[in-house]
Short mmCIF file of C-alpha atoms and ligand atoms in Angstrom, two decimals:
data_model
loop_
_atom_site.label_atom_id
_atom_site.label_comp_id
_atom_site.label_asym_id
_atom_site.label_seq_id
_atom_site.Cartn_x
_atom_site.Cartn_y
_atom_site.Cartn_z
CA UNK A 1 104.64 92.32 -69.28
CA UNK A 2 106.92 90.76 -71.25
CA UNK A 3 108.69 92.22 -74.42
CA UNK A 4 107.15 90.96 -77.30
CA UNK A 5 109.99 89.30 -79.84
CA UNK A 6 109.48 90.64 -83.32
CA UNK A 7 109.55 86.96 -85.35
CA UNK A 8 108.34 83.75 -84.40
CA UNK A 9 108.48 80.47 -86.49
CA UNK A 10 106.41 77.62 -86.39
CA UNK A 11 107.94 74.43 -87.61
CA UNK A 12 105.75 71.54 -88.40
CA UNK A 13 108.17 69.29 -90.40
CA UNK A 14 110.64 67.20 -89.11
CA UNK A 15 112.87 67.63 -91.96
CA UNK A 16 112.99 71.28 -92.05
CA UNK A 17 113.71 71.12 -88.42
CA UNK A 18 115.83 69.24 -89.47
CA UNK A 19 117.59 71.54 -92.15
CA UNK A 20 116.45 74.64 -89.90
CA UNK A 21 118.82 73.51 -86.76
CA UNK A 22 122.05 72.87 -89.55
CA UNK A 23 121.70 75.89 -90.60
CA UNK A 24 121.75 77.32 -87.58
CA UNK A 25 124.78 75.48 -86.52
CA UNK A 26 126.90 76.15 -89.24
CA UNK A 27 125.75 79.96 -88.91
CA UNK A 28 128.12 78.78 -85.62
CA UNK A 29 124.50 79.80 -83.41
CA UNK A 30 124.22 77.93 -80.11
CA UNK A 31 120.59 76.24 -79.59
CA UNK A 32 118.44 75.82 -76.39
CA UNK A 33 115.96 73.42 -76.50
CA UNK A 34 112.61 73.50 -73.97
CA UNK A 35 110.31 70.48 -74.40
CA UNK A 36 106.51 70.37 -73.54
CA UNK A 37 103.68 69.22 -74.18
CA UNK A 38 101.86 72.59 -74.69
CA UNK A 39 98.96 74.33 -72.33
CA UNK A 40 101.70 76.71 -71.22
CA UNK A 41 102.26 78.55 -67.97
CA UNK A 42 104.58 80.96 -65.93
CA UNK A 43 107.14 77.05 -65.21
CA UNK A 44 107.28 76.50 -69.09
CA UNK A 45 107.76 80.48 -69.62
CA UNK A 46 110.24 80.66 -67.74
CA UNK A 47 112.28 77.48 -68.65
CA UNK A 48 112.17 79.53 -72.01
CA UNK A 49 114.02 82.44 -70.16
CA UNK A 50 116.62 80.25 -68.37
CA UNK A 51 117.69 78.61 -71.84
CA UNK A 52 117.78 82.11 -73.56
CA UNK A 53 120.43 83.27 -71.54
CA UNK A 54 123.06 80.10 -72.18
CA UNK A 55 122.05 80.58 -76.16
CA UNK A 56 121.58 81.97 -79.07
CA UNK A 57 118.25 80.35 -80.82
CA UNK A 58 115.36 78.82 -78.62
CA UNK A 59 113.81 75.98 -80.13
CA UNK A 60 110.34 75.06 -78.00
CA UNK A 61 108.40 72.20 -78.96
CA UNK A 62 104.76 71.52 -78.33
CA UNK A 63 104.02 67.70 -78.71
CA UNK A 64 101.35 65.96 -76.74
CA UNK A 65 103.97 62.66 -76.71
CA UNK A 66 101.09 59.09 -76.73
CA UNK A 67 104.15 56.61 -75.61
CA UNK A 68 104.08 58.23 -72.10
CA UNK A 69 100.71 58.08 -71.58
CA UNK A 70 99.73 55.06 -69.96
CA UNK A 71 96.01 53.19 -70.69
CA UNK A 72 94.31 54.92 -67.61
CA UNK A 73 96.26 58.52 -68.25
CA UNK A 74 94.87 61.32 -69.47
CA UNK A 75 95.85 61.27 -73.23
CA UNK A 76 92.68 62.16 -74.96
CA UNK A 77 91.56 65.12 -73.02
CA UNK A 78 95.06 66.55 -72.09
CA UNK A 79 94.62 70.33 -72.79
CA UNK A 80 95.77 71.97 -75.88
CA UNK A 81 95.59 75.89 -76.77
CA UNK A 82 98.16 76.27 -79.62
CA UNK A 83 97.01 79.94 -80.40
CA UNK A 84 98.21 80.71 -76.62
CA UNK A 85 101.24 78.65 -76.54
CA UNK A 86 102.10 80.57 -79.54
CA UNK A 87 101.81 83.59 -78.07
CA UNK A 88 103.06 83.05 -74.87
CA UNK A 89 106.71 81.37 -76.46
CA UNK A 90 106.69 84.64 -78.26
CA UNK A 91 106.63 86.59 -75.18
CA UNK A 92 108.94 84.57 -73.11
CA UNK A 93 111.31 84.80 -76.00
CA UNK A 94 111.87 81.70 -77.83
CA UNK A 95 112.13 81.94 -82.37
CA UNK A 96 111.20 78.30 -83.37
CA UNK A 97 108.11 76.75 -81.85
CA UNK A 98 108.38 73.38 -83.51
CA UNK A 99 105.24 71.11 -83.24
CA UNK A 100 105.56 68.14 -85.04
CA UNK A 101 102.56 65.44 -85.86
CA UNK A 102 102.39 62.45 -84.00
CA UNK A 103 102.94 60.06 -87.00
CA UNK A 104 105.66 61.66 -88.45
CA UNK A 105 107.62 61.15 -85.04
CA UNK A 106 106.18 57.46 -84.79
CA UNK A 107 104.88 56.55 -88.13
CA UNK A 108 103.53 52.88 -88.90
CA UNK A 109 107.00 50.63 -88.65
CA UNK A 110 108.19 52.52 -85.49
CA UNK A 111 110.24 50.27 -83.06
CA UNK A 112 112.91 51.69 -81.53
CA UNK A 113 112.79 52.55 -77.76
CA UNK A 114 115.27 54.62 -75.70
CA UNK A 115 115.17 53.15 -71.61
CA UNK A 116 117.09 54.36 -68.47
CA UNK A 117 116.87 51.59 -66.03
CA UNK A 118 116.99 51.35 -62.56
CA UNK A 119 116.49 55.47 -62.24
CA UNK A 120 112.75 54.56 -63.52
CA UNK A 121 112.53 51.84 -61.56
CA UNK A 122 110.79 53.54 -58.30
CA UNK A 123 108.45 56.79 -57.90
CA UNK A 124 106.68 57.78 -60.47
CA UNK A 125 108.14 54.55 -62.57
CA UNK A 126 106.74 52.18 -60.60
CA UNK A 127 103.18 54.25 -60.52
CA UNK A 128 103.06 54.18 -64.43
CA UNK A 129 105.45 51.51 -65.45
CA UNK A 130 105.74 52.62 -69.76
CA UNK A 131 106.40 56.64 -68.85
CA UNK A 132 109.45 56.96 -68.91
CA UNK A 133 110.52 54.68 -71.94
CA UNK A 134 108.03 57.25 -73.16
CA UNK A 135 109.86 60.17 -72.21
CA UNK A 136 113.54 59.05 -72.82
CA UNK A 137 112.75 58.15 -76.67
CA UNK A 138 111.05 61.28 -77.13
CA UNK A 139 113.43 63.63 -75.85
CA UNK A 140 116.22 61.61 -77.88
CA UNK A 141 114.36 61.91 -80.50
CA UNK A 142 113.82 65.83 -80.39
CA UNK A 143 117.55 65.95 -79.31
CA UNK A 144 118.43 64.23 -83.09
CA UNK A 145 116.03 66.30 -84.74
CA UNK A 146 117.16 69.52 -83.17
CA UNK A 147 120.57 69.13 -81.84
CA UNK A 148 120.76 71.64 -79.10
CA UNK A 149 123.36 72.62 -76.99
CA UNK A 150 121.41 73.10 -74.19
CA UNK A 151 118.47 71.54 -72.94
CA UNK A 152 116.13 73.23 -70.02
CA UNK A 153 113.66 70.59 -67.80
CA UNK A 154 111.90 71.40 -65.06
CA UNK A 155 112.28 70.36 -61.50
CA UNK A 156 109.09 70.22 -60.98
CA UNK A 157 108.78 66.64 -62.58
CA UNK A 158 112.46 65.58 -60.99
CA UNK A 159 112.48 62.30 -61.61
CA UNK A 160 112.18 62.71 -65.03
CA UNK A 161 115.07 65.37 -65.32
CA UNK A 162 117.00 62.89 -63.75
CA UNK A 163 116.39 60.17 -65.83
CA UNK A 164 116.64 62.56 -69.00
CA UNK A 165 120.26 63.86 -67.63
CA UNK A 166 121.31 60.25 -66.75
CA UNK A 167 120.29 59.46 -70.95
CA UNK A 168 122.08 62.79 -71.99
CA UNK A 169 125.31 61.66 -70.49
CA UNK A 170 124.88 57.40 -71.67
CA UNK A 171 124.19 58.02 -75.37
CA UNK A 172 127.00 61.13 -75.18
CA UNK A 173 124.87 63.90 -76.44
CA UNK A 174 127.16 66.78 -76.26
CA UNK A 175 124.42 69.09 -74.20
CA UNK A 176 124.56 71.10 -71.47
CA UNK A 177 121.66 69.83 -69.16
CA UNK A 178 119.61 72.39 -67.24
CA UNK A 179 117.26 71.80 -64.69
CA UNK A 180 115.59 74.74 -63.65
CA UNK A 181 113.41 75.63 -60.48
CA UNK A 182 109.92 74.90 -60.12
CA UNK A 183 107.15 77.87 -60.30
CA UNK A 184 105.01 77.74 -57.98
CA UNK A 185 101.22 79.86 -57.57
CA UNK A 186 100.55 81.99 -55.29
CA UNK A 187 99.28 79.31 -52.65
CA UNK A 188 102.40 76.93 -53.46
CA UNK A 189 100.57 74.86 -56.20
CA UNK A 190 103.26 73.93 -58.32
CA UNK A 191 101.96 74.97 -61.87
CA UNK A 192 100.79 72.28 -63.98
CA UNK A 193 98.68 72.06 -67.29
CA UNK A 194 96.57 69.78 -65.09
CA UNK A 195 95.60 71.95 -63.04
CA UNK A 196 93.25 73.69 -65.17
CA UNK A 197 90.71 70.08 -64.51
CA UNK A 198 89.82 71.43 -60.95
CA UNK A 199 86.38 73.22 -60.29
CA UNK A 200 86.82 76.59 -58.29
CA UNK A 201 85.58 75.05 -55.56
CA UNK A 202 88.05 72.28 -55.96
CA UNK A 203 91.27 74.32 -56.28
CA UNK A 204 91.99 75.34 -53.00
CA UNK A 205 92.28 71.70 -51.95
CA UNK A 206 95.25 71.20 -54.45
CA UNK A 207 97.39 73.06 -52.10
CA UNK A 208 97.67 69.98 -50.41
CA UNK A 209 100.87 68.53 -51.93
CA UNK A 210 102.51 71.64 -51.07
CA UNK A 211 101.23 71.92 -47.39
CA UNK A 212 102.77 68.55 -46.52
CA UNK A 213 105.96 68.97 -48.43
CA UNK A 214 106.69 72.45 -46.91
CA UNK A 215 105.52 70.40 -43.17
CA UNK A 216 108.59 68.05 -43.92
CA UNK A 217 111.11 71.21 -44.51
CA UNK A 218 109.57 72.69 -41.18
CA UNK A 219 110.04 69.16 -39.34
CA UNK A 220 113.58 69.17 -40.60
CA UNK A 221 113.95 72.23 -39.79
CA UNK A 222 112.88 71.29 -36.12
CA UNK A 223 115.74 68.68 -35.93
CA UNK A 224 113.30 65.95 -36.90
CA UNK A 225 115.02 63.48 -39.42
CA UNK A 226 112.14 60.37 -39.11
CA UNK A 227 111.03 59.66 -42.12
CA UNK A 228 107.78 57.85 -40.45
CA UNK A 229 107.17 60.88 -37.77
CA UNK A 230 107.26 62.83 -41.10
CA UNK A 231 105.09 61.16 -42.93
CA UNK A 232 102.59 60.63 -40.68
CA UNK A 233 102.36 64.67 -39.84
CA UNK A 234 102.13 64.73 -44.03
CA UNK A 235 99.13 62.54 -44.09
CA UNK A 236 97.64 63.94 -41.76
CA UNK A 237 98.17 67.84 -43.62
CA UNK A 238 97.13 66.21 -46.47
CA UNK A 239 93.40 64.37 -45.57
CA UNK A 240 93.11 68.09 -43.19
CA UNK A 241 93.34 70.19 -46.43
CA UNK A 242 91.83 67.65 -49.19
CA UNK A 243 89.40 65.34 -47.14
CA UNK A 244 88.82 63.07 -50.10
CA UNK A 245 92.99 63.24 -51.02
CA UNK A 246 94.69 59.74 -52.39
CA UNK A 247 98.19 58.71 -51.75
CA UNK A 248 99.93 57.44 -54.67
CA UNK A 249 103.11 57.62 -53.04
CA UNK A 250 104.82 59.97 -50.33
CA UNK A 251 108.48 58.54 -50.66
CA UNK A 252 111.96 60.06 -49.33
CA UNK A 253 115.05 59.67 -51.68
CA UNK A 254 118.22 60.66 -52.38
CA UNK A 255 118.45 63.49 -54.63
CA UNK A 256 121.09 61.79 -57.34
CA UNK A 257 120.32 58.12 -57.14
CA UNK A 258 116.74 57.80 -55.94
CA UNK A 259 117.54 55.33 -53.72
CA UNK A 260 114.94 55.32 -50.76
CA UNK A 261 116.01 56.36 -47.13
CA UNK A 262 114.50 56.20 -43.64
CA UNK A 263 116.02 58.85 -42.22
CA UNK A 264 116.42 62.74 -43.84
CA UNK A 265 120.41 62.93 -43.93
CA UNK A 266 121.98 66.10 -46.83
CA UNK A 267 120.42 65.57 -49.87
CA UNK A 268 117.35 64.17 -49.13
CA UNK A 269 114.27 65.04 -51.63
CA UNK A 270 110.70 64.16 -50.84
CA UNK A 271 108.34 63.15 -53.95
CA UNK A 272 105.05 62.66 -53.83
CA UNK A 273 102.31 61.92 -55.88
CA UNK A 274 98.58 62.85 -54.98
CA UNK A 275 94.79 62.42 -56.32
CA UNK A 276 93.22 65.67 -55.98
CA UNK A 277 89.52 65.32 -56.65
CA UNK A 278 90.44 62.86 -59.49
CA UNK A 279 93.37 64.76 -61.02
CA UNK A 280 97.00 62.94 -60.39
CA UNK A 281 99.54 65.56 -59.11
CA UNK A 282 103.15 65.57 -58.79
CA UNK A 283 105.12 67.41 -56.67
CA UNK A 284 108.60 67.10 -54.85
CA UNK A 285 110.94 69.13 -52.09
CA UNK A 286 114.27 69.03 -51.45
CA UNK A 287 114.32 68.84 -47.22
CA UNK A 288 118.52 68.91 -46.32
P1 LIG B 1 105.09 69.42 -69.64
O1 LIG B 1 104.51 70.34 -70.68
O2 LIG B 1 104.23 69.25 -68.45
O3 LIG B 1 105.59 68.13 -70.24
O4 LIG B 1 106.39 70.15 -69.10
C1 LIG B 1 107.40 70.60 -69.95
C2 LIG B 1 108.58 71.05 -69.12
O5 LIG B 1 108.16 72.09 -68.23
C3 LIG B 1 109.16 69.94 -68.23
O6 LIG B 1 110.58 70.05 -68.23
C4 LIG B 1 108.57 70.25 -66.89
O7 LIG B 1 109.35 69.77 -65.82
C5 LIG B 1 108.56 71.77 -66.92
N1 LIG B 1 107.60 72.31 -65.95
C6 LIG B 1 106.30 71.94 -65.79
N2 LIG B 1 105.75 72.61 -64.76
C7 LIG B 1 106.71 73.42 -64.26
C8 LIG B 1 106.76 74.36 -63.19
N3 LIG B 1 105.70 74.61 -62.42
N4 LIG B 1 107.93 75.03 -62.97
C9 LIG B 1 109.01 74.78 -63.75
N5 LIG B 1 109.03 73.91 -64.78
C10 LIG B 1 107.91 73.24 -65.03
#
């Protein structure tokens, strides 16, 4: 198990984040930065890890963010277990867990909006068309409040770290963007907070996403490059392992600019996202 870090902080006010991450600065302290949205696991642990060892300070948030939530998401009964997160923030090693309240971040007169555009234009952009606006002005916003130096996202929601990265470098925030690798359970199930919806007789079905991803690596692998021959074998892994499984959207990219393409050439990444027994999962795999 993890060593256990000696002194935490929990920060609930902007402003003395605010003072908190000066001080720190002019103490000349580097600061990493890990947003999430709480219900932590071994992929938010261990973003916590990567940013400890490009800085000094580790300044996690928890904020359950409403603008990227979209009418039919699941807002209201996204899981929360602060007394774990705590804990487990502690163990992974970060000092400041800030968690800020929802109208202090967007209080009554709120109107300004951060968007990338064409990078949120397809995949999961298209699927929930406010998200991302959601995301960018949220992370700019915990950027001002905090003012890292580095910033750790996960690859496990890709799209977003791209679009993030792409807003670092256009409003010239002077942080070093990290995307780290995605943790995966045992079975492949990329960890999620979600994840914790399914039954126990559900889970096993939610290997699905994974079972047709690592199918496309093993097709490319095989010299196969059609995106259609791949897709179909995907489908077809996907209804065998989840019978009642619902495309969202199975779509091969390139890796920098998103753009869509029909045949798997270097740098190809496949995203997909799936309903599992009601529960919207994302997942993605880089095939060449
Ligand atoms: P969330 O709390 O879901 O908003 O996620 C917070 C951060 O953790 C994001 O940068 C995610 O990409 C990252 N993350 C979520 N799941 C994983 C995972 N399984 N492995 C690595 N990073 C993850």
């Amino acid at each position: 198990m993890a060593k256990i870090q000696q002194k935490i902080t929990t920060i609930r006010s902007v402003s003395k984040m605010q003072r908190v991450a000066r001080q720190l600065a002019a103490e000349g302290k580097t600061i990493g930065l890990v947003p999430t949205m709480g219900f932590l696991h071994e992929g938010h642990a261990s973003l916590i890890r990567q940013a400890k060892k490009q800085s000094d300070v580790i300044v996690t948030t928890i904020f359950v963010n409403p603008p990227q939530f979209g009418p039919n998401d699941d807002l209201s009964k996204y899981p929360r277990d602060e007394k774990g997160d705590v804990r487990k923030i502690k163990e992974a090693g970060s000092e400041i867990i800030f968690i800020p309240k929802a109208d202090d971040i967007y209080p009554e007169d709120f109107q300004t909006y951060v968007n990338v555009e064409s990078l949120t234009q397809s995949l999961e952009g298209k699927a929930r068309p406010t998200h991302f606006r959601g995301v960018t002005t949220i992370v700019a916003i915990l950027f001002n409040i905090t003012r890292p130096d580095v910033a750790v996202f996960g690859m496990k929601d890709y799209q977003q770290a791209m679009v993030l990265k792409q807003m670092t470098c256009d409003l010239g925030y002077p942080i070093k963007f990290v995307i780290a690798p995605t943790i995966r359970e045992r079975d492949g199930l990329a960890m999620s907070s979600r994840n914790k919806y399914f039954t126990s007789e559900q889970r096993p079905e939610a290997r699905a996403l994974y079972y047709a991803l690592h199918t496309a690596k093993e097709m490319v692998k095989s010299g196969i490059g059609d995106t259609t021959l791949i897709l179909r074998e995907m489908k077809a892994v996907l209804s065998a392992t989840c019978r009642t499984a619902k495309i969202d959207y199975v779509e091969f990219t390139n890796f920098e600019s998103l753009k869509p393409t029909r045949h798997v050439v270097k740098n190809t990444i496949c995203s997909l996202a799936v309903r599992i027994h009601g529960v919207r999962l994302i997942d993605n795999m880089k095939l060449l």
